[in-house]
Amino acid sequence: MQHRRKSSLNMNAAAFASLGPGQLRPGREVDAVDGVAPQAVITPRSPDHLSAALEEARREGLGIIPVGGATSGLPGNIPEAFHIRLLMTGLATKLERRPADMTVSVDAGVSLARINRALAAAGQRLCLDPPHPERATAGGLVASNACGGLRHAYGSCRDLVLGMAVVDGQLRRYQCGAEVVKNVAGYDLPRLFTGSWGSLAIITEVTFRTHPLPEQAATLLFEFDDEAQLDGARARLLSSKLPLAAADFSADMFAGQQSWTMALRVEGSEHEVAYQAGMAEELLGREIGESADQWWSPVHAEPDAAMVLKVSLPPACCARFAAALASELAMSVGELSIGGHLGVGLVRVSLPAGSAGQISPAIEACRRCLDLVCQDPDARAAWADFVVEKVPPEFKQGRDVWGRRPAGLSLMQGLKQRFDPARILSPGRFVGGI
Amino acid sequence: MLLDTAIKKRLRDIVGPEGMVEGAAALKVYECDGYTLEKAKPELVLLPGSTDEVRRVLCELHGAGIPFVPRGAGTGVSGGCLPAGIPVMVGSSRMRRIRSIDLDNARAEVEAGVVNLEISRAVAEHGYYYAPDPSSQSACTIGGNVAENSGGPHTLKYGVTLNHVLGLEMVLPDGELLRIENNGEQVGYDLLGIVTGSEGTLGVITAAIVKLLKKPEAVATLLAVFPGVLEASRAVSDIIAAGLLPAAMEMMDAMVIEAVEAAYGFGFPDDAGAVLIVELDGLEAGLDAACVRVVQACEGQGASEVRRAADEEERALLWKSRKRAFGAMGRLTPAYCTQDGVVPRSRLPEIVEIIAEVSQRHSLRIATLMHAGDGNVHPLILYDDKDQSQVEHVIMAGNEILGACLDLGGSVSGEHGIGVEKIALMSQAFDQEALQAMADLRAVFNPSGLCNPHKVLPSDRSCMEVKRPGPRGGG
Ligand SMILES: Cc1cc2nc3c(=O)[nH]c(=O)nc-3n(C[C@H](O)[C@H](O)[C@H](O)COP(=O)(O)OP(=O)(O)OC[C@H]3O[C@@H](n4cnc5c(N)ncnc54)[C@H](O)[C@@H]3O)c2cc1C
Ligand SMILES: Cc1cc2nc3c(=O)[nH]c(=O)nc-3n(C[C@H](O)[C@H](O)[C@H](O)COP(=O)(O)OP(=O)(O)OC[C@H]3O[C@@H](n4cnc5c(N)ncnc54)[C@H](O)[C@@H]3O)c2cc1C
């Protein structure tokens, strides 16, 4: 879709006059997204500042990309227009926990680590464990529907967000959802904005549900010889009565060798944790458990990976997919990291820094392997697909990084049209060029 | 509006004679849901037998510009499928197949008309179940559950319908088929999340893919008896403060207990001011310790007795008493109206006091049931439907209680939806901009407005005014 846009922004415009020192600076190379540098970086300190910046953008047809901790690497298609990098970390005052209600409301720029420190003092937590909690912000987590291993038991942001305050692309400011754990009044706008990747509205405040902090937790590691063993273990485990908090796996390949590891997180009282460890060993064999807690710290979060793919597929296909991919790439790729959430069916594949030459073959192989393991009549998973989360911009040309055309794309385009008619919010970056 | 014979014939050709209901007598059952105070007969009820029939029906209606309303089992309690000003109803009662069960990936695909409890029954022998358990689960359909984003006693730990649906097959109002399926990782906007809870206004759901959970290793169900609702609601707060997350925490007050006791004879003490049912589940290993902490919390708030269901039979009877409490209310009153408000958990004692005050001021008896752990209260306002002045007080009392829920930081509906019943409260709950945004959202799916008009949003108020008391049942 083509829109008339001004090519540059007037940083002296009246709209920006209200911004104080440190809130507006010229854009630089480091601020670029997909090789496109913005003209300005704006750090609003209040929703009013934010509205002023959006107002200017709408008037002048500017493209804005909101940014929290930037820990996602800001995935998306090459921006259609990028004038303002809107840094949301300036909105980080409110942190209101209500332990008795098991909810917490925060400004969009508050980091996950800060939220969890505050909650821990009241014996609670926000059950999200994506990489880089010190930098990842409430707004960014929600806009990207982030999660970590705990998703197995607690779901992703989508399942934990109760309400939010937003400014949408029409510059409407409103609260949606509620601050209580149960609410079905009206259409569920928080679900619309969760996972909308900054393309419909700027999130200014979020209310999450919280959970009690477990007395104890343990990570149990198990090793397997091949994918069949790992998958057998998965099937036994997930059909057992073991209430896992997380069930991740890794199937990294190094120098042609693939190693198969499963990491389980069990939580509860001391007695419960020991009991679960016993159950797990009974099901899976001996646990190897060394430096187990290290395991969760970002296995797939190397910031300088050359390529990261996020693959969605049925849980029962994960191991076969990992094996097929490694065997396709064994000849051409020296090192490949594969791993993810087994119970959910979410796998990340990444190539280390310096392997740009292998990106195209790896993406092709990923497509073939996914078709191979998921399209057979047993799996019935025509929906399995992957998102190219991170690649250098030249690999994005002519490709939709979000994967195949999703069902309901015309509805999504309709939603974009309604909520951001002037295409000021992350224009062109989301699926189908939304 | 009167449907002409040509269109009726075309619709009959699609669904066949067994899929078409006509005539005043046959249509009587379709004139309302659990919200019985407003009634209207549709001209025609269509019961398509397949997704393709639904698609063809909607294409036909769209082409002819005829409004329609989707319907499941009609257990809704906010008038969501009330056919006022809507000539055609599209029901799911002939779409009751469980299409597939995939235990290895813990999911099942079921048609919209499948009754909630049937899913759990179908997988029980393998130790699985479908978690959301509205009290109406032996009658309500999965299509209706998705449309209302229904909860149930076990939402406290396991979440609502939204958290258990992995896919939907639906027909949009213009007849286009949409199939969304994933593992909770939809690329693009969360259409699944948007449709869930949209009260049949965005299209007709024809099937859902739901998550199956493994039954927990152990379950303990406790019954605590309190002098009053206030003490019981304080105990709820204390249990949460103790860091426990029970599977369910349900409360019934003295009036509900009286009705339930008369109906099912569970053996609740006659002097109980309130009872709290607390269910804990999980590992055998931790259960006894958790029970001890619940007992301590209850006794700390003056519980006169806390007992644990001795066996599965006693547990089942206890749940039956709770889940069928509504059915029992008829013993106490010619009519009653159920409200569905939510407050932050810590404010339960306050809403309890407000309900008592409202009851006194309007001289109305109000019985209270609660999904207490979620802060979701169902005050049942008892009245005599022949006494018009009482009817007016019932409406005022209901609105005052829901208004108080909002003032306390809560919501005007925790699980029953807005339907036609609570439209007027929407402007109290949301500002104009949010309501506009909601209207935008609906217009994307339902631009013609033909799908279930006059529901949910106050812009549709022209047709519907909340001037009568609400529904029976619910919760
Ligand atoms: C190597 C690597 C591995 C990762 N692994 C995982 C993983 O396992 N699971 C997982 O879920 N995530 C993963 N992520 C993604 C990342 O953890 C989350 O996306 C992140 O938590 C987002 O937080 P942030 O504040 O850094 O957001 P950012 O990265 O700054 O932004 C994320 C998106 O949200 C938008 N956005 C930010 N703030 C707002 C706002 N206030 N309003 C509207 N839109 C906004 C941005 O435009 C962007 O599209 C990984 C990231 C990396 C780099
Ligand atoms: C005794 C009793 C107890 C209850 N307990 C609870 C409880 O604990 N928790 C709770 O949440 N609710 C409860 N309810 C309310 C009600 O049962 C739920 O809202 C239920 O989900 C409605 O399902 P249904 O099949 O009866 O739908 P209906 O009543 O037929 O329809 C409800 C709404 O869904 C729409 N709809 C139905 N089918 C479809 C479809 N296929 N496609 C699109 N839209 C559709 C209708 O248009 C309508 O707006 C209770 C009701 C009663 C009478």
PDB file of N, CA, C and O and ligand atoms in Angstrom, chain A residues 65-75 88 108 130-132 135-141 143-148 197-199 201-204 300-303 308 310 341 346 348 389 426 429, ligand 1:
ATOM      1  N   ILE A  65       8.702   3.578  14.814  1.00  0.00           N
ATOM      2  CA  ILE A  65       8.839   2.226  15.360  1.00  0.00           C
ATOM      3  C   ILE A  65       9.046   2.345  16.869  1.00  0.00           C
ATOM      4  O   ILE A  65      10.017   2.956  17.322  1.00  0.00           O
ATOM      5  N   PRO A  66       8.115   1.808  17.657  1.00  0.00           N
ATOM      6  CA  PRO A  66       8.297   1.829  19.106  1.00  0.00           C
ATOM      7  C   PRO A  66       9.345   0.788  19.514  1.00  0.00           C
ATOM      8  O   PRO A  66       9.412  -0.280  18.931  1.00  0.00           O
ATOM      9  N   VAL A  67      10.112   1.120  20.511  1.00  0.00           N
ATOM     10  CA  VAL A  67      11.178   0.218  20.946  1.00  0.00           C
ATOM     11  C   VAL A  67      11.210   0.181  22.470  1.00  0.00           C
ATOM     12  O   VAL A  67      11.169   1.224  23.123  1.00  0.00           O
ATOM     13  N   GLY A  68      11.249  -1.016  23.016  1.00  0.00           N
ATOM     14  CA  GLY A  68      11.401  -1.159  24.462  1.00  0.00           C
ATOM     15  C   GLY A  68      12.859  -1.402  24.763  1.00  0.00           C
ATOM     16  O   GLY A  68      13.703  -0.533  24.593  1.00  0.00           O
ATOM     17  N   GLY A  69      13.198  -2.609  25.174  1.00  0.00           N
ATOM     18  CA  GLY A  69      14.597  -2.934  25.438  1.00  0.00           C
ATOM     19  C   GLY A  69      15.339  -3.355  24.187  1.00  0.00           C
ATOM     20  O   GLY A  69      16.527  -3.654  24.227  1.00  0.00           O
ATOM     21  N   ALA A  70      14.633  -3.428  23.067  1.00  0.00           N
ATOM     22  CA  ALA A  70      15.200  -3.876  21.788  1.00  0.00           C
ATOM     23  C   ALA A  70      15.786  -5.273  21.889  1.00  0.00           C
ATOM     24  O   ALA A  70      16.603  -5.683  21.078  1.00  0.00           O
ATOM     25  N   THR A  71      15.382  -6.037  22.878  1.00  0.00           N
ATOM     26  CA  THR A  71      15.955  -7.374  23.028  1.00  0.00           C
ATOM     27  C   THR A  71      15.428  -8.347  21.991  1.00  0.00           C
ATOM     28  O   THR A  71      15.984  -9.413  21.790  1.00  0.00           O
ATOM     29  N   SER A  72      14.333  -7.997  21.357  1.00  0.00           N
ATOM     30  CA  SER A  72      13.794  -8.884  20.326  1.00  0.00           C
ATOM     31  C   SER A  72      14.609  -8.779  19.052  1.00  0.00           C
ATOM     32  O   SER A  72      14.425  -9.557  18.139  1.00  0.00           O
ATOM     33  N   GLY A  73      15.482  -7.767  18.966  1.00  0.00           N
ATOM     34  CA  GLY A  73      16.162  -7.519  17.708  1.00  0.00           C
ATOM     35  C   GLY A  73      15.223  -6.876  16.688  1.00  0.00           C
ATOM     36  O   GLY A  73      15.562  -6.734  15.529  1.00  0.00           O
ATOM     37  N   LEU A  74      14.050  -6.472  17.137  1.00  0.00           N
ATOM     38  CA  LEU A  74      13.055  -5.793  16.298  1.00  0.00           C
ATOM     39  C   LEU A  74      12.798  -6.511  14.982  1.00  0.00           C
ATOM     40  O   LEU A  74      13.032  -5.982  13.898  1.00  0.00           O
ATOM     41  N   PRO A  75      12.313  -7.729  15.055  1.00  0.00           N
ATOM     42  CA  PRO A  75      12.039  -8.462  13.826  1.00  0.00           C
ATOM     43  C   PRO A  75      10.941  -7.806  13.005  1.00  0.00           C
ATOM     44  O   PRO A  75      10.160  -7.017  13.522  1.00  0.00           O
ATOM     45  N   MET A  88      10.544   3.649  24.427  1.00  0.00           N
ATOM     46  CA  MET A  88       9.503   3.597  25.452  1.00  0.00           C
ATOM     47  C   MET A  88      10.040   3.431  26.871  1.00  0.00           C
ATOM     48  O   MET A  88       9.272   3.398  27.827  1.00  0.00           O
ATOM     49  N   ALA A 108       4.707   1.006  30.476  1.00  0.00           N
ATOM     50  CA  ALA A 108       5.232   0.139  29.417  1.00  0.00           C
ATOM     51  C   ALA A 108       6.745  -0.024  29.465  1.00  0.00           C
ATOM     52  O   ALA A 108       7.280  -1.045  29.039  1.00  0.00           O
ATOM     53  N   PRO A 130      11.475 -14.798  29.343  1.00  0.00           N
ATOM     54  CA  PRO A 130      12.219 -14.685  28.091  1.00  0.00           C
ATOM     55  C   PRO A 130      13.651 -14.220  28.403  1.00  0.00           C
ATOM     56  O   PRO A 130      13.924 -13.862  29.542  1.00  0.00           O
ATOM     57  N   PRO A 131      14.514 -14.245  27.420  1.00  0.00           N
ATOM     58  CA  PRO A 131      15.893 -13.791  27.660  1.00  0.00           C
ATOM     59  C   PRO A 131      15.947 -12.302  28.021  1.00  0.00           C
ATOM     60  O   PRO A 131      15.020 -11.558  27.700  1.00  0.00           O
ATOM     61  N   HIS A 132      17.027 -11.897  28.633  1.00  0.00           N
ATOM     62  CA  HIS A 132      17.326 -10.494  28.919  1.00  0.00           C
ATOM     63  C   HIS A 132      16.264  -9.760  29.740  1.00  0.00           C
ATOM     64  O   HIS A 132      15.825  -8.665  29.372  1.00  0.00           O
ATOM     65  N   ARG A 135      16.497  -5.972  30.521  1.00  0.00           N
ATOM     66  CA  ARG A 135      16.210  -4.958  29.505  1.00  0.00           C
ATOM     67  C   ARG A 135      14.805  -5.077  28.912  1.00  0.00           C
ATOM     68  O   ARG A 135      14.226  -4.091  28.485  1.00  0.00           O
ATOM     69  N   ALA A 136      14.295  -6.284  28.819  1.00  0.00           N
ATOM     70  CA  ALA A 136      12.976  -6.463  28.197  1.00  0.00           C
ATOM     71  C   ALA A 136      11.922  -5.694  28.989  1.00  0.00           C
ATOM     72  O   ALA A 136      11.875  -5.756  30.207  1.00  0.00           O
ATOM     73  N   THR A 137      11.079  -4.951  28.281  1.00  0.00           N
ATOM     74  CA  THR A 137      10.097  -4.085  28.941  1.00  0.00           C
ATOM     75  C   THR A 137       8.694  -4.688  28.867  1.00  0.00           C
ATOM     76  O   THR A 137       8.407  -5.510  27.994  1.00  0.00           O
ATOM     77  N   ALA A 138       7.850  -4.220  29.753  1.00  0.00           N
ATOM     78  CA  ALA A 138       6.465  -4.710  29.762  1.00  0.00           C
ATOM     79  C   ALA A 138       5.823  -4.508  28.392  1.00  0.00           C
ATOM     80  O   ALA A 138       5.193  -5.415  27.835  1.00  0.00           O
ATOM     81  N   GLY A 139       5.986  -3.319  27.829  1.00  0.00           N
ATOM     82  CA  GLY A 139       5.363  -3.023  26.529  1.00  0.00           C
ATOM     83  C   GLY A 139       5.910  -3.914  25.424  1.00  0.00           C
ATOM     84  O   GLY A 139       5.165  -4.429  24.598  1.00  0.00           O
ATOM     85  N   GLY A 140       7.226  -4.096  25.418  1.00  0.00           N
ATOM     86  CA  GLY A 140       7.854  -4.922  24.386  1.00  0.00           C
ATOM     87  C   GLY A 140       7.474  -6.382  24.523  1.00  0.00           C
ATOM     88  O   GLY A 140       7.226  -7.078  23.536  1.00  0.00           O
ATOM     89  N   LEU A 141       7.421  -6.848  25.755  1.00  0.00           N
ATOM     90  CA  LEU A 141       7.013  -8.236  25.996  1.00  0.00           C
ATOM     91  C   LEU A 141       5.621  -8.474  25.438  1.00  0.00           C
ATOM     92  O   LEU A 141       5.367  -9.459  24.749  1.00  0.00           O
ATOM     93  N   ALA A 143       3.860  -6.549  23.279  1.00  0.00           N
ATOM     94  CA  ALA A 143       3.746  -6.314  21.833  1.00  0.00           C
ATOM     95  C   ALA A 143       4.305  -7.486  21.045  1.00  0.00           C
ATOM     96  O   ALA A 143       3.894  -7.742  19.920  1.00  0.00           O
ATOM     97  N   SER A 144       5.253  -8.223  21.634  1.00  0.00           N
ATOM     98  CA  SER A 144       5.827  -9.360  20.916  1.00  0.00           C
ATOM     99  C   SER A 144       5.273 -10.692  21.439  1.00  0.00           C
ATOM    100  O   SER A 144       5.727 -11.747  21.028  1.00  0.00           O
ATOM    101  N   ASN A 145       4.338 -10.632  22.343  1.00  0.00           N
ATOM    102  CA  ASN A 145       3.764 -11.842  22.970  1.00  0.00           C
ATOM    103  C   ASN A 145       4.874 -12.797  23.408  1.00  0.00           C
ATOM    104  O   ASN A 145       4.879 -13.977  23.061  1.00  0.00           O
ATOM    105  N   ALA A 146       5.819 -12.250  24.148  1.00  0.00           N
ATOM    106  CA  ALA A 146       7.003 -13.027  24.520  1.00  0.00           C
ATOM    107  C   ALA A 146       6.689 -14.088  25.565  1.00  0.00           C
ATOM    108  O   ALA A 146       5.673 -14.049  26.256  1.00  0.00           O
ATOM    109  N   CYS A 147       7.604 -15.015  25.664  1.00  0.00           N
ATOM    110  CA  CYS A 147       7.507 -16.042  26.691  1.00  0.00           C
ATOM    111  C   CYS A 147       8.857 -16.703  26.811  1.00  0.00           C
ATOM    112  O   CYS A 147       9.769 -16.436  26.037  1.00  0.00           O
ATOM    113  N   GLY A 148       8.996 -17.581  27.773  1.00  0.00           N
ATOM    114  CA  GLY A 148      10.170 -18.433  27.894  1.00  0.00           C
ATOM    115  C   GLY A 148       9.658 -19.811  28.228  1.00  0.00           C
ATOM    116  O   GLY A 148       8.492 -20.135  27.945  1.00  0.00           O
ATOM    117  N   TRP A 197       3.116  -6.362  17.600  1.00  0.00           N
ATOM    118  CA  TRP A 197       4.437  -5.898  17.181  1.00  0.00           C
ATOM    119  C   TRP A 197       4.495  -4.409  16.809  1.00  0.00           C
ATOM    120  O   TRP A 197       5.067  -4.022  15.793  1.00  0.00           O
ATOM    121  N   GLY A 198       3.849  -3.598  17.623  1.00  0.00           N
ATOM    122  CA  GLY A 198       3.961  -2.154  17.429  1.00  0.00           C
ATOM    123  C   GLY A 198       3.305  -1.643  16.162  1.00  0.00           C
ATOM    124  O   GLY A 198       3.646  -0.562  15.683  1.00  0.00           O
ATOM    125  N   SER A 199       2.336  -2.383  15.630  1.00  0.00           N
ATOM    126  CA  SER A 199       1.763  -1.970  14.348  1.00  0.00           C
ATOM    127  C   SER A 199       0.350  -1.400  14.446  1.00  0.00           C
ATOM    128  O   SER A 199      -0.208  -0.968  13.441  1.00  0.00           O
ATOM    129  N   ALA A 201      -0.940   0.057  17.857  1.00  0.00           N
ATOM    130  CA  ALA A 201      -1.073   0.988  18.972  1.00  0.00           C
ATOM    131  C   ALA A 201       0.221   0.978  19.767  1.00  0.00           C
ATOM    132  O   ALA A 201       0.963  -0.001  19.755  1.00  0.00           O
ATOM    133  N   ILE A 202       0.456   2.086  20.447  1.00  0.00           N
ATOM    134  CA  ILE A 202       1.565   2.128  21.393  1.00  0.00           C
ATOM    135  C   ILE A 202       0.979   1.782  22.752  1.00  0.00           C
ATOM    136  O   ILE A 202      -0.003   2.386  23.194  1.00  0.00           O
ATOM    137  N   ILE A 203       1.583   0.801  23.377  1.00  0.00           N
ATOM    138  CA  ILE A 203       1.122   0.373  24.690  1.00  0.00           C
ATOM    139  C   ILE A 203       1.795   1.267  25.733  1.00  0.00           C
ATOM    140  O   ILE A 203       3.021   1.421  25.717  1.00  0.00           O
ATOM    141  N   THR A 204       1.002   1.881  26.606  1.00  0.00           N
ATOM    142  CA  THR A 204       1.620   2.762  27.598  1.00  0.00           C
ATOM    143  C   THR A 204       1.598   2.167  29.001  1.00  0.00           C
ATOM    144  O   THR A 204       2.401   2.535  29.851  1.00  0.00           O
ATOM    145  N   HIS A 300      19.413 -19.738  23.542  1.00  0.00           N
ATOM    146  CA  HIS A 300      19.270 -19.330  22.142  1.00  0.00           C
ATOM    147  C   HIS A 300      19.246 -17.828  22.032  1.00  0.00           C
ATOM    148  O   HIS A 300      18.610 -17.275  21.166  1.00  0.00           O
ATOM    149  N   ALA A 301      19.896 -17.187  22.952  1.00  0.00           N
ATOM    150  CA  ALA A 301      19.785 -15.737  22.956  1.00  0.00           C
ATOM    151  C   ALA A 301      21.107 -15.045  22.669  1.00  0.00           C
ATOM    152  O   ALA A 301      21.321 -13.937  23.089  1.00  0.00           O
ATOM    153  N   GLU A 302      21.993 -15.721  21.932  1.00  0.00           N
ATOM    154  CA  GLU A 302      23.242 -15.039  21.604  1.00  0.00           C
ATOM    155  C   GLU A 302      22.871 -13.817  20.789  1.00  0.00           C
ATOM    156  O   GLU A 302      22.240 -13.939  19.744  1.00  0.00           O
ATOM    157  N   PRO A 303      23.279 -12.633  21.269  1.00  0.00           N
ATOM    158  CA  PRO A 303      22.817 -11.421  20.593  1.00  0.00           C
ATOM    159  C   PRO A 303      23.382 -11.283  19.187  1.00  0.00           C
ATOM    160  O   PRO A 303      22.794 -10.618  18.357  1.00  0.00           O
ATOM    161  N   VAL A 308      18.175 -16.132  13.180  1.00  0.00           N
ATOM    162  CA  VAL A 308      17.320 -16.830  14.144  1.00  0.00           C
ATOM    163  C   VAL A 308      15.976 -17.088  13.478  1.00  0.00           C
ATOM    164  O   VAL A 308      15.362 -16.172  12.917  1.00  0.00           O
ATOM    165  N   LYS A 310      12.122 -18.752  14.195  1.00  0.00           N
ATOM    166  CA  LYS A 310      11.211 -19.239  15.230  1.00  0.00           C
ATOM    167  C   LYS A 310      10.192 -20.150  14.555  1.00  0.00           C
ATOM    168  O   LYS A 310       9.397 -19.700  13.731  1.00  0.00           O
ATOM    169  N   HIS A 341      10.660 -25.023  23.278  1.00  0.00           N
ATOM    170  CA  HIS A 341       9.675 -25.452  24.255  1.00  0.00           C
ATOM    171  C   HIS A 341       8.931 -26.668  23.715  1.00  0.00           C
ATOM    172  O   HIS A 341       8.099 -26.555  22.814  1.00  0.00           O
ATOM    173  N   LEU A 346       7.432 -25.006  20.069  1.00  0.00           N
ATOM    174  CA  LEU A 346       8.033 -23.753  19.638  1.00  0.00           C
ATOM    175  C   LEU A 346       9.546 -23.961  19.661  1.00  0.00           C
ATOM    176  O   LEU A 346      10.120 -24.243  20.703  1.00  0.00           O
ATOM    177  N   ARG A 348      13.475 -22.673  18.289  1.00  0.00           N
ATOM    178  CA  ARG A 348      14.290 -21.653  17.634  1.00  0.00           C
ATOM    179  C   ARG A 348      15.524 -22.306  17.022  1.00  0.00           C
ATOM    180  O   ARG A 348      16.142 -23.180  17.625  1.00  0.00           O
ATOM    181  N   GLU A 389      13.180 -14.463  12.477  1.00  0.00           N
ATOM    182  CA  GLU A 389      13.263 -13.412  13.493  1.00  0.00           C
ATOM    183  C   GLU A 389      14.442 -12.490  13.272  1.00  0.00           C
ATOM    184  O   GLU A 389      14.391 -11.313  13.591  1.00  0.00           O
ATOM    185  N   SER A 426       5.002   1.380  12.700  1.00  0.00           N
ATOM    186  CA  SER A 426       5.785   0.269  12.117  1.00  0.00           C
ATOM    187  C   SER A 426       5.279  -0.100  10.720  1.00  0.00           C
ATOM    188  O   SER A 426       5.057  -1.284  10.424  1.00  0.00           O
ATOM    189  N   ARG A 429       6.056  -3.397   8.305  1.00  0.00           N
ATOM    190  CA  ARG A 429       6.923  -4.366   8.975  1.00  0.00           C
ATOM    191  C   ARG A 429       6.231  -5.683   9.305  1.00  0.00           C
ATOM    192  O   ARG A 429       6.867  -6.715   9.414  1.00  0.00           O
TER     193      ARG A 429
HETATM  194  C1  LIG C   1      18.327 -14.060  20.635  1.00  0.00           C
HETATM  195  C2  LIG C   1      16.929 -13.857  21.128  1.00  0.00           C
HETATM  196  C3  LIG C   1      16.206 -14.930  21.615  1.00  0.00           C
HETATM  197  C4  LIG C   1      14.902 -14.742  22.015  1.00  0.00           C
HETATM  198  N1  LIG C   1      14.204 -15.787  22.512  1.00  0.00           N
HETATM  199  C5  LIG C   1      12.913 -15.602  22.852  1.00  0.00           C
HETATM  200  C6  LIG C   1      12.141 -16.647  23.382  1.00  0.00           C
HETATM  201  O1  LIG C   1      12.643 -17.747  23.625  1.00  0.00           O
HETATM  202  N2  LIG C   1      10.824 -16.447  23.604  1.00  0.00           N
HETATM  203  C7  LIG C   1      10.264 -15.226  23.334  1.00  0.00           C
HETATM  204  O2  LIG C   1       9.061 -15.074  23.500  1.00  0.00           O
HETATM  205  N3  LIG C   1      10.962 -14.206  22.935  1.00  0.00           N
HETATM  206  C8  LIG C   1      12.266 -14.360  22.666  1.00  0.00           C
HETATM  207  N4  LIG C   1      12.978 -13.316  22.201  1.00  0.00           N
HETATM  208  C9  LIG C   1      12.284 -12.035  21.995  1.00  0.00           C
HETATM  209  C10 LIG C   1      12.345 -11.107  23.164  1.00  0.00           C
HETATM  210  O3  LIG C   1      12.652 -11.738  24.354  1.00  0.00           O
HETATM  211  C11 LIG C   1      11.039 -10.397  23.400  1.00  0.00           C
HETATM  212  O4  LIG C   1      10.483 -10.034  22.189  1.00  0.00           O
HETATM  213  C12 LIG C   1      11.327  -9.216  24.291  1.00  0.00           C
HETATM  214  O5  LIG C   1      11.061  -9.611  25.595  1.00  0.00           O
HETATM  215  C13 LIG C   1      10.660  -7.946  23.986  1.00  0.00           C
HETATM  216  O6  LIG C   1      10.984  -6.939  24.975  1.00  0.00           O
HETATM  217  P1  LIG C   1      11.695  -5.585  24.586  1.00  0.00           P
HETATM  218  O7  LIG C   1      11.318  -4.564  25.580  1.00  0.00           O
HETATM  219  O8  LIG C   1      13.138  -5.805  24.414  1.00  0.00           O
HETATM  220  O9  LIG C   1      10.975  -5.248  23.231  1.00  0.00           O
HETATM  221  P2  LIG C   1      11.597  -4.713  21.902  1.00  0.00           P
HETATM  222  O10 LIG C   1      12.543  -5.687  21.358  1.00  0.00           O
HETATM  223  O11 LIG C   1      12.072  -3.353  22.110  1.00  0.00           O
HETATM  224  O12 LIG C   1      10.303  -4.667  21.003  1.00  0.00           O
HETATM  225  C14 LIG C   1       9.603  -5.840  20.619  1.00  0.00           C
HETATM  226  C15 LIG C   1       8.466  -5.434  19.673  1.00  0.00           C
HETATM  227  O13 LIG C   1       7.503  -4.715  20.387  1.00  0.00           O
HETATM  228  C16 LIG C   1       7.315  -3.405  19.881  1.00  0.00           C
HETATM  229  N5  LIG C   1       7.174  -2.545  21.050  1.00  0.00           N
HETATM  230  C17 LIG C   1       8.066  -2.319  22.033  1.00  0.00           C
HETATM  231  N6  LIG C   1       7.533  -1.528  22.983  1.00  0.00           N
HETATM  232  C18 LIG C   1       6.270  -1.263  22.595  1.00  0.00           C
HETATM  233  C19 LIG C   1       5.217  -0.498  23.167  1.00  0.00           C
HETATM  234  N7  LIG C   1       5.341   0.110  24.332  1.00  0.00           N
HETATM  235  N8  LIG C   1       4.059  -0.427  22.490  1.00  0.00           N
HETATM  236  C20 LIG C   1       3.898  -1.061  21.308  1.00  0.00           C
HETATM  237  N9  LIG C   1       4.868  -1.793  20.730  1.00  0.00           N
HETATM  238  C21 LIG C   1       6.045  -1.883  21.370  1.00  0.00           C
HETATM  239  C22 LIG C   1       8.497  -3.139  19.033  1.00  0.00           C
HETATM  240  O14 LIG C   1       8.192  -2.273  17.960  1.00  0.00           O
HETATM  241  C23 LIG C   1       8.871  -4.520  18.548  1.00  0.00           C
HETATM  242  O15 LIG C   1       8.083  -4.828  17.419  1.00  0.00           O
HETATM  243  C24 LIG C   1      14.314 -13.475  21.887  1.00  0.00           C
HETATM  244  C25 LIG C   1      15.075 -12.414  21.446  1.00  0.00           C
HETATM  245  C26 LIG C   1      16.381 -12.605  21.092  1.00  0.00           C
HETATM  246  C27 LIG C   1      17.200 -11.447  20.664  1.00  0.00           C
END
